[in-house]
Coordinates of C-alpha atoms and ligand atoms in Angstrom, one line a residue:
M297 CA -27.9 -16.2 2.5
S298 CA -25.1 -18.2 0.8
Q299 CA -21.5 -17.6 1.7
A300 CA -21.1 -16.1 -1.8
D301 CA -24.0 -13.6 -1.2
L302 CA -22.6 -12.7 2.2
F303 CA -19.2 -11.8 0.7
A304 CA -20.8 -10.0 -2.3
S305 CA -23.0 -7.9 -0.1
D306 CA -19.9 -6.4 1.7
L307 CA -17.6 -5.9 -1.3
P308 CA -15.5 -4.0 -1.4
P309 CA -15.5 -3.5 2.4
E310 CA -15.8 0.1 3.4
P311 CA -12.6 2.2 3.2
D312 CA -11.9 2.0 6.9
R313 CA -9.8 -0.2 9.2
E314 CA -12.8 -1.6 11.1
S315 CA -14.5 -3.0 8.0
G316 CA -11.1 -4.3 6.8
L317 CA -10.6 -6.2 10.0
K318 CA -14.2 -7.6 9.8
R319 CA -13.3 -9.0 6.4
V320 CA -10.1 -10.5 7.7
E321 CA -12.1 -12.3 10.3
A322 CA -14.8 -13.4 7.9
F323 CA -12.3 -14.7 5.4
A324 CA -9.9 -16.4 7.8
A325 CA -11.6 -19.7 7.5
S326 CA -11.0 -19.6 3.7
M327 CA -7.3 -18.7 3.8
G328 CA -6.2 -22.4 3.8
R329 CA -6.5 -25.2 1.3
A330 CA -9.7 -23.8 -0.1
Y331 CA -7.8 -20.7 -1.1
A332 CA -5.0 -22.7 -2.6
S333 CA -7.3 -24.7 -4.8
K334 CA -9.9 -22.0 -5.8
R335 CA -8.0 -18.7 -5.8
N336 CA -7.4 -18.7 -9.6
F337 CA -11.1 -18.9 -10.4
D338 CA -12.8 -15.6 -11.4
F339 CA -16.4 -16.4 -10.5
G340 CA -17.4 -12.8 -11.3
P341 CA -18.1 -9.6 -9.3
Q342 CA -21.1 -11.3 -7.6
D343 CA -19.0 -14.0 -6.0
R344 CA -15.7 -13.2 -4.5
S345 CA -15.9 -15.9 -1.8
N346 CA -12.6 -17.6 -3.0
I347 CA -10.3 -14.5 -2.5
S348 CA -10.0 -11.9 0.2
C349 CA -10.6 -8.7 -1.8
L350 CA -8.5 -7.0 0.9
S351 CA -6.0 -5.5 -1.5
P352 CA -7.4 -2.0 -1.2
H353 CA -7.0 -2.1 2.6
I354 CA -3.5 -3.7 2.4
R355 CA -2.4 -1.1 -0.2
H356 CA -3.2 1.7 2.1
R357 CA -2.2 -0.2 5.2
L358 CA -5.6 0.1 6.8
V359 CA -4.9 -3.6 7.5
L360 CA -1.4 -4.8 7.7
E361 CA 0.3 -7.7 5.9
S362 CA 1.3 -9.1 9.2
E363 CA -2.3 -9.1 10.4
L364 CA -3.3 -11.1 7.3
A365 CA -0.5 -13.5 7.8
Q366 CA -1.2 -14.0 11.5
A367 CA -4.9 -14.6 10.7
A368 CA -4.0 -17.3 8.2
L369 CA -1.4 -18.9 10.5
S370 CA -3.8 -19.0 13.4
A371 CA -6.6 -20.6 11.3
H372 CA -4.6 -23.0 9.3
G373 CA -1.1 -23.4 10.6
S374 CA 2.0 -22.8 8.5
E375 CA 1.4 -25.6 6.0
G376 CA -2.3 -24.9 5.4
A377 CA -1.7 -21.2 5.1
E378 CA 1.3 -21.5 2.9
K379 CA -0.2 -20.4 -0.4
F380 CA -2.2 -17.5 1.0
I381 CA 0.9 -16.2 2.9
Q382 CA 3.0 -16.5 -0.3
E383 CA 0.5 -14.4 -2.2
V384 CA 0.6 -11.8 0.6
C385 CA 4.4 -11.9 0.3
W386 CA 4.2 -11.3 -3.5
R387 CA 3.1 -7.8 -2.7
T388 CA 6.1 -7.4 -0.3
Y389 CA 8.4 -8.9 -2.9
W390 CA 7.3 -6.4 -5.5
K391 CA 7.6 -3.5 -3.0
G392 CA 11.1 -4.5 -2.0
W393 CA 12.1 -5.1 -5.6
L394 CA 11.1 -1.6 -6.7
E395 CA 12.5 0.0 -3.5
M396 CA 15.9 -1.3 -4.6
R397 CA 15.5 -0.2 -8.2
P398 CA 13.9 3.3 -8.1
S399 CA 14.9 4.0 -11.7
V400 CA 12.4 1.4 -12.9
W401 CA 9.6 3.7 -11.6
S402 CA 11.2 6.8 -13.1
D403 CA 11.6 4.9 -16.4
Y404 CA 8.0 3.9 -16.3
K405 CA 7.0 7.6 -15.8
A406 CA 9.2 8.7 -18.7
E407 CA 7.9 6.0 -21.0
L408 CA 4.3 6.9 -20.1
A409 CA 5.0 10.6 -20.9
D410 CA 6.4 9.5 -24.3
A411 CA 3.4 7.3 -25.0
L412 CA 1.0 10.1 -24.1
N413 CA 2.8 12.4 -26.5
V414 CA 2.5 9.8 -29.3
L415 CA -1.2 9.4 -28.4
A416 CA -1.7 13.2 -28.8
E417 CA -0.2 13.1 -32.3
D418 CA -1.5 9.8 -33.6
G419 CA -5.2 9.8 -34.3
V420 CA -5.4 6.1 -35.2
L421 CA -3.6 5.0 -32.0
R422 CA -5.9 7.4 -30.0
Q423 CA -9.0 5.7 -31.5
R424 CA -7.7 2.2 -30.7
Y425 CA -6.8 3.3 -27.1
A426 CA -10.3 4.8 -26.7
T427 CA -11.9 1.6 -27.9
A428 CA -10.0 -0.3 -25.3
I429 CA -10.7 2.0 -22.3
E430 CA -14.3 2.4 -23.2
G431 CA -14.8 -1.3 -23.5
R432 CA -15.7 -1.3 -27.2
T433 CA -13.2 -3.8 -28.6
G434 CA -15.8 -6.5 -29.4
I435 CA -13.8 -9.0 -27.2
A436 CA -16.6 -9.7 -24.8
C437 CA -14.5 -10.6 -21.8
F438 CA -12.1 -7.7 -22.2
D439 CA -15.0 -5.2 -22.6
A440 CA -16.6 -6.7 -19.5
W441 CA -13.4 -6.4 -17.4
T442 CA -13.1 -2.7 -18.6
A443 CA -16.6 -2.0 -17.3
E444 CA -16.0 -3.9 -14.1
L445 CA -12.7 -2.1 -13.4
I446 CA -14.3 1.3 -13.9
E447 CA -17.5 0.5 -12.0
T448 CA -16.0 -1.4 -9.1
G449 CA -12.4 -0.4 -8.9
Y450 CA -11.3 -4.0 -8.7
L451 CA -10.4 -7.0 -10.9
H452 CA -9.5 -10.5 -10.0
N453 CA -5.8 -11.4 -10.3
H454 CA -6.4 -13.7 -13.3
A455 CA -8.5 -11.1 -15.1
R456 CA -5.7 -8.6 -14.6
M457 CA -3.3 -11.0 -16.3
W458 CA -5.7 -11.8 -19.1
F459 CA -6.5 -8.1 -19.6
A460 CA -2.9 -7.0 -19.6
S461 CA -2.0 -9.8 -22.1
I462 CA -4.8 -8.9 -24.5
W463 CA -4.0 -5.2 -24.2
I464 CA -0.3 -5.8 -25.2
F465 CA -0.4 -8.8 -27.6
T466 CA -3.9 -8.7 -29.1
L467 CA -4.7 -5.0 -29.2
D468 CA -1.1 -4.1 -29.6
L469 CA -1.3 -1.1 -27.3
P470 CA 1.6 0.4 -25.4
W471 CA 1.9 -1.4 -22.0
V472 CA 2.5 1.8 -20.1
L473 CA -1.0 3.1 -21.1
G474 CA -2.6 0.0 -19.8
A475 CA -0.6 0.2 -16.5
D476 CA -1.7 3.8 -16.2
F477 CA -5.3 2.9 -16.8
F478 CA -5.1 0.2 -14.0
L479 CA -3.2 2.4 -11.6
R480 CA -5.8 5.2 -11.9
H481 CA -8.9 2.9 -11.5
L482 CA -7.9 0.2 -9.1
M483 CA -8.7 0.9 -5.5
D484 CA -5.6 -1.1 -4.7
G485 CA -3.6 0.7 -7.5
D486 CA 0.0 0.2 -6.4
P487 CA 3.1 1.5 -8.2
A488 CA 5.0 -1.7 -7.4
S489 CA 2.5 -4.5 -7.9
N490 CA 0.9 -2.8 -10.9
T491 CA 4.0 -1.7 -12.8
L492 CA 5.9 -4.9 -12.2
G493 CA 2.8 -7.0 -12.9
W494 CA 2.5 -5.3 -16.3
R495 CA 6.2 -5.7 -17.0
W496 CA 5.9 -9.4 -16.1
V497 CA 3.1 -10.0 -18.6
G498 CA 5.0 -8.1 -21.3
G499 CA 8.3 -10.1 -20.7
L500 CA 10.2 -7.1 -19.3
Q501 CA 10.4 -8.3 -15.7
T502 CA 11.5 -11.9 -16.2
V503 CA 13.2 -11.0 -19.4
G504 CA 11.9 -13.0 -22.3
K505 CA 9.1 -14.7 -20.4
T506 CA 5.7 -13.4 -21.3
Y507 CA 2.1 -14.3 -20.4
L508 CA -0.2 -15.2 -23.2
A509 CA -4.0 -15.1 -22.5
R510 CA -5.5 -18.3 -24.0
A511 CA -9.2 -18.7 -24.8
S512 CA -9.4 -22.1 -23.1
N513 CA -7.8 -20.8 -19.9
I514 CA -10.3 -17.9 -19.7
E515 CA -13.2 -20.3 -20.3
K516 CA -12.0 -22.7 -17.6
F517 CA -11.2 -20.2 -14.9
T518 CA -14.3 -18.1 -15.4
E519 CA -16.4 -21.3 -15.4
G520 CA -17.7 -20.6 -18.8
R521 CA -18.9 -17.0 -18.1
F522 CA -16.6 -16.1 -21.0
A523 CA -15.7 -18.3 -23.9
P524 CA -13.8 -16.2 -26.4
D525 CA -13.2 -17.3 -29.9
P526 CA -9.5 -18.4 -30.0
Q527 CA -9.2 -16.6 -33.3
S528 CA -10.0 -13.3 -31.6
L529 CA -7.0 -13.5 -29.3
A530 CA -3.3 -13.3 -30.2
S531 CA -1.8 -16.7 -30.7
S532 CA 1.7 -15.7 -29.6
A533 CA 3.3 -13.3 -27.1
P534 CA 6.7 -12.1 -28.3
P535 CA 8.6 -10.3 -25.5
L536 CA 8.5 -6.5 -25.6
P537 CA 11.8 -4.9 -26.4
V538 CA 13.9 -4.0 -23.3
H539 CA 14.9 -0.3 -23.6
R540 CA 16.9 -0.3 -20.4
P541 CA 17.7 -3.4 -18.4
A542 CA 16.7 -3.3 -14.7
P543 CA 19.6 -2.1 -12.7
E544 CA 21.4 -4.1 -10.0
P545 CA 19.6 -3.7 -6.6
S546 CA 20.7 -0.9 -4.4
A547 CA 20.8 -1.1 -0.7
I548 CA 17.6 -0.6 1.3
V549 CA 17.6 2.8 3.1
P550 CA 16.9 2.1 6.8
G551 CA 14.2 4.0 8.6
D552 CA 15.0 7.0 10.7
R553 CA 15.2 6.6 14.5
W554 CA 12.5 8.3 16.5
T555 CA 13.4 9.9 19.8
E556 CA 10.4 10.2 22.1
G557 CA 9.7 13.5 23.9
R558 CA 10.0 15.7 20.8
P559 CA 6.9 17.8 20.2
A560 CA 5.8 16.5 16.8
V561 CA 3.3 16.7 14.0
L562 CA 2.2 13.3 12.7
W563 CA 2.1 13.3 8.9
L564 CA -0.2 10.7 7.4
H565 CA -0.2 9.7 3.7
E566 CA -2.0 6.9 1.8
D567 CA 0.9 4.5 1.8
D568 CA 0.4 3.8 5.5
L569 CA -2.7 4.6 7.4
H570 CA -2.2 2.7 10.6
P571 CA -0.1 5.0 12.8
E572 CA -1.2 3.1 15.9
S573 CA 1.5 0.5 15.0
W574 CA 4.3 2.9 14.1
G575 CA 5.9 2.3 17.5
L576 CA 5.4 5.9 18.7
G577 CA 4.3 4.8 22.2
A578 CA 3.7 7.8 24.3
A579 CA 5.0 10.3 21.7
D580 CA 4.3 14.0 22.2
I581 CA 2.1 14.3 19.1
R582 CA 0.7 17.8 18.8
C583 CA -1.5 17.4 15.8
V584 CA -2.1 15.1 12.8
V585 CA -1.8 16.5 9.2
F586 CA -2.9 14.8 6.0
R587 CA -3.7 15.8 2.5
P588 CA -7.5 15.8 1.9
D589 CA -7.0 14.6 -1.7
P590 CA -5.1 11.5 -2.5
V591 CA -2.0 12.2 -4.7
S592 CA -2.5 11.7 -8.4
R593 CA -1.5 8.3 -9.5
G594 CA -1.3 8.9 -13.2
A595 CA -1.4 11.2 -16.2
S596 CA -5.1 11.9 -16.2
K597 CA -8.2 11.8 -14.0
P598 CA -8.3 9.2 -11.3
G599 CA -11.0 6.6 -11.3
E600 CA -13.9 7.8 -9.1
V601 CA -14.2 4.6 -7.1
A602 CA -10.4 4.5 -6.4
W603 CA -10.3 8.1 -5.6
R604 CA -13.2 7.8 -3.1
F605 CA -11.6 4.8 -1.4
A606 CA -8.3 6.6 -0.9
T607 CA -10.0 9.8 0.2
Q608 CA -12.1 8.1 2.9
A609 CA -9.2 5.8 3.9
L610 CA -7.1 9.0 4.6
E611 CA -10.0 10.4 6.7
D612 CA -10.3 7.2 8.6
G613 CA -6.6 7.1 9.4
A614 CA -6.6 10.7 10.4
Q615 CA -9.6 10.2 12.7
R616 CA -8.1 7.2 14.4
A617 CA -4.8 9.1 15.0
S618 CA -6.7 12.1 16.3
N619 CA -8.6 10.0 18.7
L620 CA -5.6 8.1 19.9
W621 CA -3.4 11.1 20.7
G622 CA -6.4 13.4 21.6
V623 CA -5.3 16.1 19.1
Q624 CA -6.8 17.8 16.0
A625 CA -6.5 16.2 12.5
L626 CA -5.8 19.0 10.0
A627 CA -6.4 18.7 6.3
C628 CA -3.4 20.4 4.7
Q629 CA -3.2 21.3 1.0
D630 CA 0.6 21.8 0.9
A631 CA 3.8 22.2 2.9
S632 CA 3.0 25.8 4.0
D633 CA -0.2 24.6 5.7
M634 CA 1.8 21.8 7.4
I635 CA 4.4 24.3 8.6
A636 CA 1.7 26.6 9.9
A637 CA 0.1 23.7 11.8
A638 CA 3.5 22.8 13.3
H639 CA 4.2 26.3 14.5
Q640 CA 0.7 26.8 15.9
N641 CA 1.0 23.6 17.9
G642 CA 4.5 24.2 19.1
A643 CA 6.0 21.2 17.2
T644 CA 9.6 21.1 16.2
H645 CA 9.5 17.6 14.5
V646 CA 7.5 15.8 11.9
V647 CA 7.1 12.1 12.1
T648 CA 5.8 10.0 9.1
Q649 CA 6.3 6.6 7.4
R650 CA 8.8 6.6 4.6
P651 CA 6.6 6.4 1.5
F652 CA 7.3 3.7 -1.1
Q653 CA 8.7 4.4 -4.6
G654 CA 5.8 5.7 -6.5
P655 CA 3.4 8.7 -6.6
V656 CA 3.2 9.2 -2.9
A657 CA 7.0 9.4 -2.5
D658 CA 7.2 11.7 -5.6
H659 CA 4.8 14.0 -4.0
A660 CA 6.3 13.8 -0.5
Q661 CA 9.9 14.6 -1.5
P662 CA 9.4 18.3 -2.2
V663 CA 7.1 18.6 0.8
Q664 CA 9.7 17.1 3.1
E665 CA 12.3 19.5 1.6
A666 CA 10.1 22.5 2.4
L667 CA 9.4 21.3 5.9
E668 CA 13.2 20.9 6.6
A669 CA 13.9 24.3 5.0
S670 CA 11.6 25.8 7.5
G671 CA 13.6 24.3 10.4
L672 CA 11.4 21.3 11.2
R673 CA 13.1 17.9 11.6
V674 CA 11.5 15.1 9.7
A675 CA 11.8 11.5 10.8
R676 CA 10.7 8.9 8.3
L677 CA 10.1 5.5 9.9
T678 CA 10.1 2.1 8.3
R679 CA 8.1 -0.9 9.4
D680 CA 9.9 -4.0 10.8
W681 CA 8.0 -6.0 8.1
D682 CA 9.5 -4.0 5.3
Q683 CA 12.9 -3.7 6.9
A684 CA 13.1 -7.5 7.4
F685 CA 11.8 -8.6 4.0
H686 CA 12.9 -6.0 1.4
P687 CA 16.6 -6.9 1.4
Y688 CA 15.6 -10.4 0.1
A689 CA 14.1 -9.0 -3.1
T690 CA 17.4 -9.0 -5.0
K691 CA 16.4 -11.7 -7.5
G692 CA 13.3 -13.7 -8.2
F693 CA 10.3 -14.6 -6.0
F694 CA 11.6 -18.2 -5.6
K695 CA 14.6 -17.0 -3.6
F696 CA 12.5 -14.4 -1.7
K697 CA 9.9 -16.9 -0.5
T698 CA 12.5 -19.2 1.1
A699 CA 13.2 -16.4 3.5
I700 CA 9.6 -16.3 4.8
P701 CA 9.9 -18.8 7.7
D702 CA 13.0 -17.1 9.1
V703 CA 11.6 -13.6 8.7
F704 CA 8.3 -14.7 10.4
E705 CA 10.3 -16.0 13.3
R706 CA 12.2 -12.8 13.7
L707 CA 8.9 -10.8 13.5
G708 CA 7.3 -13.1 16.1
L709 CA 4.6 -14.5 13.7
S710 CA 3.7 -18.0 14.5
Ligands
FAD102 C1 -1.2 -6.7 -14.4 C2 -1.4 -6.7 -12.9 C3 -1.6 -5.6 -12.2 C4 -1.8 -5.7 -10.8 N1 -1.9 -4.5 -10.0 C5 -2.0 -4.5 -8.7 C6 -2.1 -3.3 -7.9 O1 -2.1 -2.2 -8.5 N2 -2.2 -3.4 -6.6 C7 -2.2 -4.7 -5.9 O2 -2.4 -4.7 -4.7 N3 -2.1 -5.8 -6.7 C8 -2.0 -5.8 -8.0 N4 -1.9 -6.9 -8.7 C9 -1.8 -8.2 -8.0 C10 -3.1 -8.9 -7.7 O3 -3.9 -9.0 -8.8 C11 -3.9 -8.3 -6.6 O4 -3.1 -8.0 -5.4 C12 -5.1 -9.2 -6.1 O5 -5.9 -9.5 -7.2 C13 -5.9 -8.6 -5.0 O6 -7.0 -9.3 -4.8 P1 -7.3 -10.0 -3.3 O7 -7.1 -8.9 -2.3 O8 -8.6 -10.7 -3.4 O9 -6.1 -11.0 -3.3 P2 -5.9 -12.4 -2.4 O10 -5.8 -13.5 -3.4 O11 -7.0 -12.5 -1.4 O12 -4.5 -12.2 -1.8 C14 -4.3 -11.5 -0.5 C15 -3.4 -10.3 -0.6 O13 -2.1 -10.7 -1.1 C16 -1.6 -9.8 -2.1 N5 -1.5 -10.4 -3.4 C17 -2.2 -11.4 -3.9 N6 -1.8 -11.8 -5.1 C18 -0.8 -10.9 -5.4 C19 0.0 -10.7 -6.6 N7 0.0 -11.5 -7.6 N8 0.9 -9.6 -6.6 C20 1.0 -8.8 -5.5 N9 0.2 -9.0 -4.4 C21 -0.6 -10.0 -4.3 C22 -2.6 -8.6 -2.1 O14 -2.2 -7.6 -1.1 C23 -3.9 -9.3 -1.6 O15 -4.8 -8.4 -1.0 C24 -1.7 -6.9 -10.1 C25 -1.6 -8.1 -10.9 C26 -1.4 -8.0 -12.2 C27 -1.3 -9.3 -13.0

């Protein structure tokens, strides 16, 4: 079996931590110079040997960014691992950038709601949109990526860039509808990486700088799997109009302190499914609560593959927490189920990870308010990784990445 077959047979890895860690181990040897030179090639869904495909695990924190970074450093040293680590840190940069500018997420939601209203009124637009999301545009590469996204819940980074560019500049569709389509179907669907990735392609993120998908670039980096007619793609990419400039960054909200000894419910959500590393030590955890269905990521039905991944990832996290603290894991539909679970188990506190800006935080906010109104004290923790990195996401990635060596030293990564 070739290395490519070996990787293809296990992709995506199962939605649990153990499979994610196996993939980290298997891919560690490829996180060095091979990654730097080959990562931009999209060899197709049958051969993902040049990239880790761990984004669904990282997105749900079944596997941690620090674990990926440490694996790369151990295998290749800081120079050899530089490119891979920078890519891991792109995610952290996007997360920090959005944490400091929450209105960019609310603006996205408002613009999406507007676009959906227009879609409901405008039959011609509706037809063009349907043609795109059903993979019937006649642009072979785009239609293939649509099918791949729906069937596998994953697209290569370069394909995401080409897809978003064709969506915006060739098909002339509203960018927010494309971002929503991705967010619902990607197993790694993430409010920061996705929204800001689409904004970047459209010229809203680095204002005025857009990304144009070129036929020659697609042919080169798919090794000829696709060779679109240049005439079928837009020849220019004028920046989208900026309705509201991104605000100045606000301060990062620090995590709450956790005092051991309080009888607590551990509340798990899909932004962080590794409670073993929350620093809870010998906490008095009385039970684990989690929502059996992942929160909705968009305006309509979630993609089946993404939904299944998140559902099983939640179950995996709950099972591990239940085993670690020797308590029950209870699937709770809403705040009243969680309050009942706390009372039945004699808990006075709830401990959770502070969710990131996005659908999980939108859902968690009223739940937290209901828990607090019932008299429970809620502690929202923040990981050292986020606390150390996010304040650097004030400007562009270039400035951010210069902080990586210092932050790694502070975090003890070597
Ligand atoms: C329009 C658009 C939408 C995107 N939407 C998402 C999304 O919803 N969720 C998501 O996780 N990523 C998103 N990305 C970023 C990137 O495409 C994926 O993270 C990457 O393709 C995941 O594949 P991998 O795990 O094999 O990455 P690898 O190349 O193996 O990289 C390792 C890890 O680094 C991180 N990473 C790598 N490249 C990027 C990047 N450019 N931006 C942010 N993080 C990165 C991921 O966590 C990834 O798992 C988007 C990019 C674009 C252009």
